[in-house]
Coordinates of C-alpha atoms in Angstrom, one line a residue:
M1335 CA 37.9 42.7 262.4
A1336 CA 38.2 43.0 266.0
K1337 CA 39.5 39.0 266.5
F1338 CA 42.7 40.0 263.8
S1339 CA 43.6 42.5 265.4
N1340 CA 46.2 41.3 267.8
K1341 CA 50.0 41.7 268.5
W1342 CA 51.2 39.6 266.0
T1343 CA 49.3 41.0 262.9
R1344 CA 49.3 45.0 263.8
A1345 CA 53.2 44.7 265.1
A1346 CA 54.7 41.8 264.8
I1347 CA 54.2 40.6 261.2
P1348 CA 54.2 44.8 259.6
A1349 CA 57.5 44.9 261.6
L1350 CA 59.5 41.9 260.5
L1351 CA 58.1 42.8 256.7
L1352 CA 59.1 46.7 257.1
H1353 CA 62.2 46.0 258.7
C1354 CA 62.7 42.8 255.9
S1355 CA 62.9 44.8 253.4
I1356 CA 64.8 48.1 254.5
G1357 CA 68.1 45.5 256.1
T1358 CA 68.7 44.4 252.2
V1359 CA 71.0 47.5 252.6
Y1360 CA 73.4 46.2 254.0
C1361 CA 72.9 43.9 251.4
W1362 CA 75.6 46.2 248.9
S1363 CA 78.9 44.5 248.5
Y1364 CA 76.2 41.9 246.4
F1365 CA 75.5 45.3 244.2
S1366 CA 78.5 47.1 244.3
D1367 CA 80.3 44.8 241.6
S1368 CA 77.5 44.7 239.7
I1369 CA 76.7 48.5 239.4
K1370 CA 81.0 49.2 239.2
L1371 CA 80.6 46.7 235.8
A1372 CA 78.1 48.6 234.4
F1373 CA 79.2 52.1 235.3
I1374 CA 82.9 50.7 234.0
A1375 CA 81.6 49.2 230.5
Q1376 CA 80.0 53.2 230.0
G1377 CA 83.7 54.5 230.8
M1378 CA 82.3 56.3 234.1
D1379 CA 85.0 56.8 236.7
V1380 CA 83.8 54.6 239.8
S1381 CA 86.1 55.9 242.6
A1382 CA 82.6 57.8 244.2
L1383 CA 80.5 54.9 244.9
G1384 CA 82.0 54.2 247.6
W1385 CA 80.0 56.5 249.5
A1386 CA 76.7 54.9 248.7
F1387 CA 76.7 53.0 251.2
S1388 CA 78.2 54.8 253.4
L1389 CA 75.7 58.1 252.6
A1390 CA 72.7 55.8 253.0
I1391 CA 73.3 54.8 256.8
F1392 CA 73.8 59.0 257.7
F1393 CA 71.1 59.6 256.4
L1394 CA 69.1 56.1 258.1
G1395 CA 70.7 57.9 261.9
M1396 CA 69.6 61.2 261.2
S1397 CA 66.6 61.2 259.5
A1398 CA 65.9 58.1 262.7
A1399 CA 67.1 61.4 264.8
F1400 CA 65.8 64.4 263.3
L1401 CA 62.1 63.1 262.8
G1402 CA 62.1 60.7 266.1
D1403 CA 59.1 63.1 266.8
F1404 CA 56.7 62.5 264.2
V1405 CA 57.2 58.9 263.4
E1406 CA 56.1 59.0 267.9
K1407 CA 52.5 60.6 266.6
D1408 CA 52.1 59.2 263.0
I1409 CA 53.2 56.0 262.3
H1410 CA 51.4 55.2 259.5
T1411 CA 52.5 58.1 258.0
A1412 CA 55.8 58.0 258.6
S1413 CA 55.5 54.6 257.9
L1414 CA 54.3 55.2 254.3
I1415 CA 56.7 57.5 253.3
A1416 CA 59.5 55.4 253.9
T1417 CA 57.9 52.6 252.3
I1418 CA 58.0 55.9 248.6
C1419 CA 61.4 56.5 249.7
F1420 CA 62.6 52.8 250.0
A1421 CA 61.4 51.8 246.7
V1422 CA 61.4 55.2 244.7
G1423 CA 65.9 54.8 246.2
V1424 CA 66.2 51.4 245.0
A1425 CA 64.7 52.2 241.3
G1426 CA 66.5 55.1 241.1
T1427 CA 69.9 53.3 241.7
G1428 CA 68.8 51.4 238.5
L1429 CA 67.9 54.5 236.7
A1430 CA 71.1 56.3 237.8
I1431 CA 72.9 53.2 235.4
R1432 CA 70.6 52.8 232.9
L1433 CA 71.5 57.4 232.1
G1434 CA 75.2 56.1 233.2
Q1435 CA 75.1 58.3 236.0
V1436 CA 77.0 57.8 239.0
W1437 CA 76.2 61.2 241.4
M1438 CA 72.8 59.1 240.7
V1439 CA 73.7 56.6 242.4
L1440 CA 74.7 58.8 245.6
L1441 CA 71.5 60.5 245.7
F1442 CA 69.1 57.6 245.1
Y1443 CA 71.3 55.0 247.2
G1444 CA 72.1 57.0 249.4
V1445 CA 69.8 60.3 250.3
I1446 CA 66.3 59.0 249.4
M1447 CA 66.5 55.1 250.3
G1448 CA 69.0 56.9 253.3
F1449 CA 65.6 59.1 254.4
G1450 CA 63.0 56.0 253.6
L1451 CA 65.2 52.7 256.3
G1452 CA 65.5 55.8 259.2
L1453 CA 61.1 56.0 258.9
G1454 CA 61.1 52.8 258.9
Y1455 CA 63.6 51.5 261.4
L1456 CA 61.9 54.1 263.7
S1457 CA 58.4 53.1 262.7
P1458 CA 57.4 49.8 264.2
V1459 CA 60.1 50.1 267.2
K1460 CA 57.9 51.9 269.6
T1461 CA 54.6 50.1 268.0
L1462 CA 55.9 46.4 269.6
M1463 CA 57.1 47.4 273.0
L1464 CA 53.6 48.8 273.3
W1465 CA 52.1 45.1 271.7
F1466 CA 54.9 42.9 274.0
S1467 CA 54.8 45.3 276.7
H1468 CA 55.6 42.3 279.0
N1469 CA 58.7 40.8 276.6
K1470 CA 59.6 44.5 275.1
G1471 CA 64.1 42.2 274.1
L1472 CA 62.0 40.0 272.9
A1473 CA 59.6 42.7 270.6
T1474 CA 62.5 44.9 269.9
G1475 CA 64.5 41.8 268.7
L1476 CA 61.2 40.4 266.4
A1477 CA 62.1 43.9 264.6
V1478 CA 65.3 44.0 264.3
A1479 CA 66.1 40.4 263.2
G1480 CA 63.8 41.6 260.5
F1481 CA 66.8 43.6 259.5
G1482 CA 69.5 41.0 260.1
A1483 CA 67.8 38.3 258.1
A1484 CA 67.3 40.2 255.0
K1485 CA 70.5 39.6 253.9
M1486 CA 70.2 36.0 254.3
I1487 CA 66.8 35.7 252.7
F1488 CA 68.3 38.6 249.6
A1489 CA 72.1 37.8 249.5
P1490 CA 71.2 34.8 247.1
V1491 CA 68.1 36.2 245.7
I1492 CA 70.3 39.2 244.2
E1493 CA 73.0 37.3 243.0
W1494 CA 70.9 34.8 241.3
L1495 CA 68.6 37.7 240.3
I1496 CA 71.6 39.8 238.9
G1497 CA 72.7 36.4 237.2
A1498 CA 70.4 34.9 235.6
I1499 CA 68.3 38.6 233.6
G1500 CA 72.6 38.9 233.1
S1501 CA 71.8 43.1 234.3
V1502 CA 72.0 44.7 237.5
E1503 CA 69.8 48.0 236.5
F1504 CA 67.0 45.2 235.4
A1505 CA 67.7 43.1 238.9
L1506 CA 67.4 46.3 241.5
Y1507 CA 63.9 47.5 239.1
I1508 CA 62.3 43.9 240.0
L1509 CA 64.0 44.5 243.7
A1510 CA 62.5 47.9 243.7
G1511 CA 58.8 46.6 243.8
A1512 CA 59.1 43.5 245.6
W1513 CA 60.4 45.5 248.0
G1514 CA 57.3 47.9 247.8
V1515 CA 54.6 46.1 248.3
M1516 CA 56.2 44.5 250.8
M1517 CA 56.6 48.2 252.8
F1518 CA 53.5 48.1 251.9
A1519 CA 51.7 45.2 253.5
G1520 CA 53.7 46.0 256.4
H1521 CA 52.5 50.4 256.6
L1522 CA 48.2 49.2 256.0
L1523 CA 48.7 46.8 259.1
L1524 CA 50.8 48.4 261.4
K1525 CA 48.5 50.6 264.5
K1526 CA 49.4 50.8 268.1
P1527 CA 46.9 49.1 270.7
E1528 CA 43.8 50.2 270.9
G1529 CA 43.5 52.4 274.1
W1530 CA 47.3 54.2 273.7
V1531 CA 47.2 57.9 272.4
E1532 CA 49.5 60.1 271.6
S1533 CA 50.2 63.5 272.9
H1534 CA 49.9 66.1 270.0
E1535 CA 52.0 69.0 270.8
K1536 CA 52.2 71.7 268.7
F1537 CA 55.6 71.9 266.9
N1538 CA 58.2 74.0 269.2
F1539 CA 61.1 74.9 266.8
K1540 CA 63.0 75.6 270.1
K1541 CA 61.7 71.4 272.1
F1542 CA 62.6 70.0 269.3
F1543 CA 66.8 71.3 269.7
K1544 CA 66.1 71.6 273.5
R1545 CA 65.5 67.4 272.5
F1546 CA 68.7 67.3 272.5
S1547 CA 70.1 68.5 274.9
I1548 CA 69.9 64.6 276.3
F1549 CA 73.5 64.8 275.3
G1550 CA 74.4 66.4 278.5
D1551 CA 73.4 63.4 280.2
F1552 CA 76.7 61.0 280.7
K1553 CA 74.5 57.8 280.8
F1554 CA 73.2 58.4 277.7
I1555 CA 76.7 59.2 275.9
G1556 CA 78.3 56.1 277.4
I1557 CA 75.3 54.6 275.5
W1558 CA 75.6 56.1 272.0
L1559 CA 79.2 55.8 271.5
V1560 CA 79.2 52.1 273.2
F1561 CA 76.3 51.5 270.1
Y1562 CA 78.6 54.2 267.9
I1563 CA 82.4 51.8 268.8
N1564 CA 80.1 48.5 267.8
I1565 CA 78.7 49.7 264.6
T1566 CA 82.2 51.1 263.5
C1567 CA 84.1 48.3 264.4
G1568 CA 80.7 45.6 262.8
L1569 CA 80.9 48.0 259.4
A1570 CA 84.6 47.8 258.8
L1571 CA 84.0 44.2 258.0
I1572 CA 80.5 43.4 257.2
S1573 CA 81.3 45.6 254.4
F1574 CA 83.8 44.6 253.0
E1575 CA 82.2 40.5 253.9
K1576 CA 82.6 39.2 250.6
Q1577 CA 86.3 40.7 249.1
I1578 CA 87.8 38.6 252.6
Y1579 CA 85.6 36.0 251.6
G1580 CA 87.5 35.7 248.0
I1581 CA 91.3 36.6 249.7
I1582 CA 90.5 33.4 252.7
G1583 CA 89.1 31.3 249.4
L1584 CA 85.8 31.1 249.3
A1585 CA 84.9 33.3 246.5
A1586 CA 82.3 30.9 245.5
M1587 CA 80.7 30.1 248.3
A1588 CA 80.3 34.2 249.8
S1589 CA 76.0 34.1 248.7
T1590 CA 75.5 31.2 251.1
L1591 CA 77.7 32.7 254.1
G1592 CA 76.4 35.4 253.5
A1593 CA 73.0 34.4 254.1
I1594 CA 74.9 32.1 257.3
T1595 CA 76.3 35.8 258.6
G1596 CA 72.3 37.2 258.2
L1597 CA 71.4 34.3 260.0
L1598 CA 73.3 35.1 263.0
N1599 CA 72.8 39.2 262.4
A1600 CA 69.2 38.6 263.3
G1601 CA 69.6 35.8 265.4
G1602 CA 72.2 37.7 267.7
R1603 CA 69.3 40.4 267.8
L1604 CA 66.4 38.1 269.3
A1605 CA 68.5 36.1 270.9
Y1606 CA 70.8 39.0 272.8
S1607 CA 67.7 41.2 273.2
A1608 CA 65.4 39.0 274.6
I1609 CA 68.1 37.5 277.1
G1610 CA 68.2 41.0 278.0
D1611 CA 64.5 40.8 279.4
H1612 CA 65.4 38.3 281.6
L1613 CA 68.6 39.9 283.5
H1614 CA 68.5 42.6 286.6
C1615 CA 70.9 44.3 284.3
R1616 CA 70.0 45.1 281.2
N1617 CA 73.6 46.3 280.1
T1618 CA 74.8 42.9 280.6
I1619 CA 74.3 42.3 277.4
Y1620 CA 76.4 45.3 275.6
K1621 CA 79.9 43.5 278.1
V1622 CA 79.0 40.3 276.7
I1623 CA 78.3 41.3 273.1
L1624 CA 82.1 43.5 274.0
I1625 CA 84.2 40.5 275.3
S1626 CA 83.5 37.9 272.8
E1627 CA 83.8 39.8 269.8
I1628 CA 87.3 41.7 271.1
L1629 CA 88.3 37.9 272.7
I1630 CA 87.5 36.7 268.7
T1631 CA 89.1 39.6 266.8
A1632 CA 92.7 39.5 269.3
V1633 CA 92.9 35.6 267.7
A1634 CA 92.1 36.7 264.4
L1635 CA 94.6 39.6 265.3
F1636 CA 97.0 37.5 266.4
S1637 CA 97.2 34.8 264.4
G1638 CA 97.2 36.8 260.9
A1639 CA 93.9 35.3 260.2
I1640 CA 93.0 36.7 257.3
T1641 CA 96.0 37.7 255.5
N1642 CA 97.1 33.3 256.2
A1643 CA 93.7 32.5 255.0
Y1644 CA 93.0 31.1 258.6
V1645 CA 89.6 29.8 257.1
A1646 CA 87.3 28.4 260.2
I1647 CA 89.4 31.5 262.6
V1648 CA 87.8 34.5 259.6
L1649 CA 84.6 32.1 260.2
I1650 CA 83.8 32.5 263.6
L1651 CA 85.1 36.3 263.8
M1652 CA 83.6 37.5 261.0
F1653 CA 79.7 34.6 262.8
V1654 CA 80.9 36.6 266.3
V1655 CA 80.9 40.5 264.9
N1656 CA 78.1 39.5 262.9
A1657 CA 75.4 38.4 265.3
G1658 CA 77.3 41.3 268.3
Y1659 CA 76.4 44.0 265.9
G1660 CA 72.4 42.2 265.4
G1661 CA 72.9 42.0 269.4
G1662 CA 73.8 46.1 269.9
F1663 CA 70.7 47.2 267.7
S1664 CA 67.9 44.9 269.5
N1665 CA 69.2 46.2 273.1
L1666 CA 69.2 49.7 272.2
P1667 CA 65.4 51.2 272.1
T1668 CA 64.7 48.8 275.6
L1669 CA 67.5 49.8 277.3
L1670 CA 67.1 53.4 276.8
S1671 CA 63.3 52.7 278.2
D1672 CA 64.6 51.3 281.1
V1673 CA 66.8 54.5 281.7
Y1674 CA 64.4 57.0 280.0
G1675 CA 61.2 55.6 280.5
M1676 CA 59.0 55.0 278.0
G1677 CA 57.2 58.5 277.2
K1678 CA 59.2 59.9 274.4
I1679 CA 61.3 56.4 273.7
S1680 CA 61.4 56.8 269.8
S1681 CA 62.4 60.4 269.6
I1682 CA 65.1 59.5 272.5
H1683 CA 66.3 56.5 270.4
G1684 CA 66.0 58.0 267.4
I1685 CA 69.3 61.1 268.1
A1686 CA 70.3 57.6 269.6
L1687 CA 70.8 56.2 265.9
S1688 CA 72.7 58.8 265.3
A1689 CA 75.4 57.1 266.1
W1690 CA 74.8 54.6 263.5
A1691 CA 74.3 57.6 261.3
V1692 CA 78.4 59.3 261.9
A1693 CA 79.5 55.7 261.9
G1694 CA 78.0 54.6 258.7
L1695 CA 81.0 57.8 257.0
T1696 CA 83.8 55.8 259.1
G1697 CA 83.3 52.4 260.2
N1698 CA 83.2 51.6 256.1
Q1699 CA 85.2 54.3 255.1
I1700 CA 88.7 54.1 257.7
A1701 CA 88.7 50.2 256.5
Q1702 CA 88.7 51.4 252.6
V1703 CA 91.4 54.3 253.8
I1704 CA 93.8 51.3 255.6
I1705 CA 93.5 48.5 253.0
D1706 CA 94.5 50.8 250.0
A1707 CA 97.2 52.2 252.7
T1708 CA 98.4 48.8 253.6
G1709 CA 96.8 46.5 251.4
S1710 CA 95.5 44.5 253.6
Y1711 CA 92.2 43.4 255.6
Q1712 CA 94.1 41.8 258.2
N1713 CA 95.2 46.3 259.2
V1714 CA 91.8 46.6 259.7
L1715 CA 91.5 44.4 262.6
I1716 CA 94.3 46.3 263.8
F1717 CA 91.5 49.5 264.4
T1718 CA 88.0 47.3 264.8
I1719 CA 90.0 45.4 268.6
A1720 CA 91.2 49.9 269.9
L1721 CA 87.7 50.5 269.4
Y1722 CA 86.1 47.4 271.3
A1723 CA 88.8 48.0 273.6
V1724 CA 87.6 51.4 274.5
A1725 CA 83.7 50.4 273.9
I1726 CA 84.5 48.1 276.8
L1727 CA 85.8 50.9 279.2
V1728 CA 83.2 53.1 278.4
D1729 CA 80.7 50.5 279.4
F1730 CA 82.0 49.4 283.2
F1731 CA 82.5 53.4 283.6
L1732 CA 79.4 55.8 281.6
V1733 CA 76.7 53.3 281.1
K1734 CA 74.9 53.2 284.1
T1735 CA 71.6 51.4 284.2
P1736 CA 69.0 50.5 286.6
H1737 CA 68.7 47.5 287.7
R1738 CA 65.4 45.9 286.7
T1739 CA 62.8 42.8 288.7
T1740 CA 63.0 40.0 287.0
G1741 CA 60.0 37.8 286.4
H1742 CA 57.4 40.5 287.3
P1743 CA 57.8 42.6 284.3
E1744 CA 56.3 46.6 284.7
V1745 CA 52.5 46.9 282.4
E1746 CA 52.9 49.6 280.3
H1747 CA 50.5 52.5 281.7
V1748 CA 47.8 53.5 278.9
K1749 CA 48.5 56.9 278.5
H1750 CA 45.7 59.3 277.4
D1751 CA 46.2 62.8 276.0

């Protein structure tokens, strides 16, 4: 069996299986209309359903922030709990439709599934960086590329499945089973390199909360803010992607375009992180991402692209934002490892993912408020470009990272108790 235990079978493949499953949280817009119609047919008020996606992202970030140490010490238990919570969350959403209970969607899709998302997201990341110690950016890019590719793979599958069986409830049951099997296979395969031993300190309540003192470090605050803003602005558009395509006359192509943006989301995660491995300062990637997002958002804003249905500009906007959104995720753990080292990277990465949690409560919700108040998706762009401008200033003045020697990356040292 030893010859089958390598960086592909013990890190890359299980990471893709886990992340390709949990990344389907971004397919919410391909579920939501059918779920709303199912509840409306039962005479239910659906105004609270928009919180399901927000809660899922919030509990993803919070579970990662508070359970990073747990994941650090026991990836197998963490990935198993992630598998159970995610599958139960998806299936429970189907049950909520059957019982006509909107609050159950918030519980299952938002809380339970969100909890599984956080543990599932963190579980393979450090393992990948240990196996791919010479190309950590490429490694994390591989993992979170799976998260981005999920929409590309499953958006058309979801629409086809709902149409083929005529029931979003039963589609959710089928998908819960499929994703549960994929994640369980990833859980079984996932393993850190031989010889790597984590410290197993006893739980200490005081030390647990002392980890959050990292917010007193201006470098970390800067990284957190840039990460938060990039997600918030991305969610403000991505969570309404299908509706925007409808406005510009491409409703019939929504699932195909969703697959393309999913590919770009995944491609951005892989490409930006791989490029980062060869730069003296990995933070340069964030500058490239933010500047490209500012430029295309400015073009779309001042041309009135969404209102006037300038298809080409809107598509480029969605493509650039999706790629930059993905790239922001894949560069976060490697940037943090450059600044703080590999010792407690799962814990620090988890705390940084709290930005994702806060963004989950603000990104699409603020966008919804703007749309409800003005009746125009175009006005969301004013909000996003203002935040992007703040992010680029923070990145230039607060995020100070050490320069690395390219071409001769550091070699991880095995840690023993």
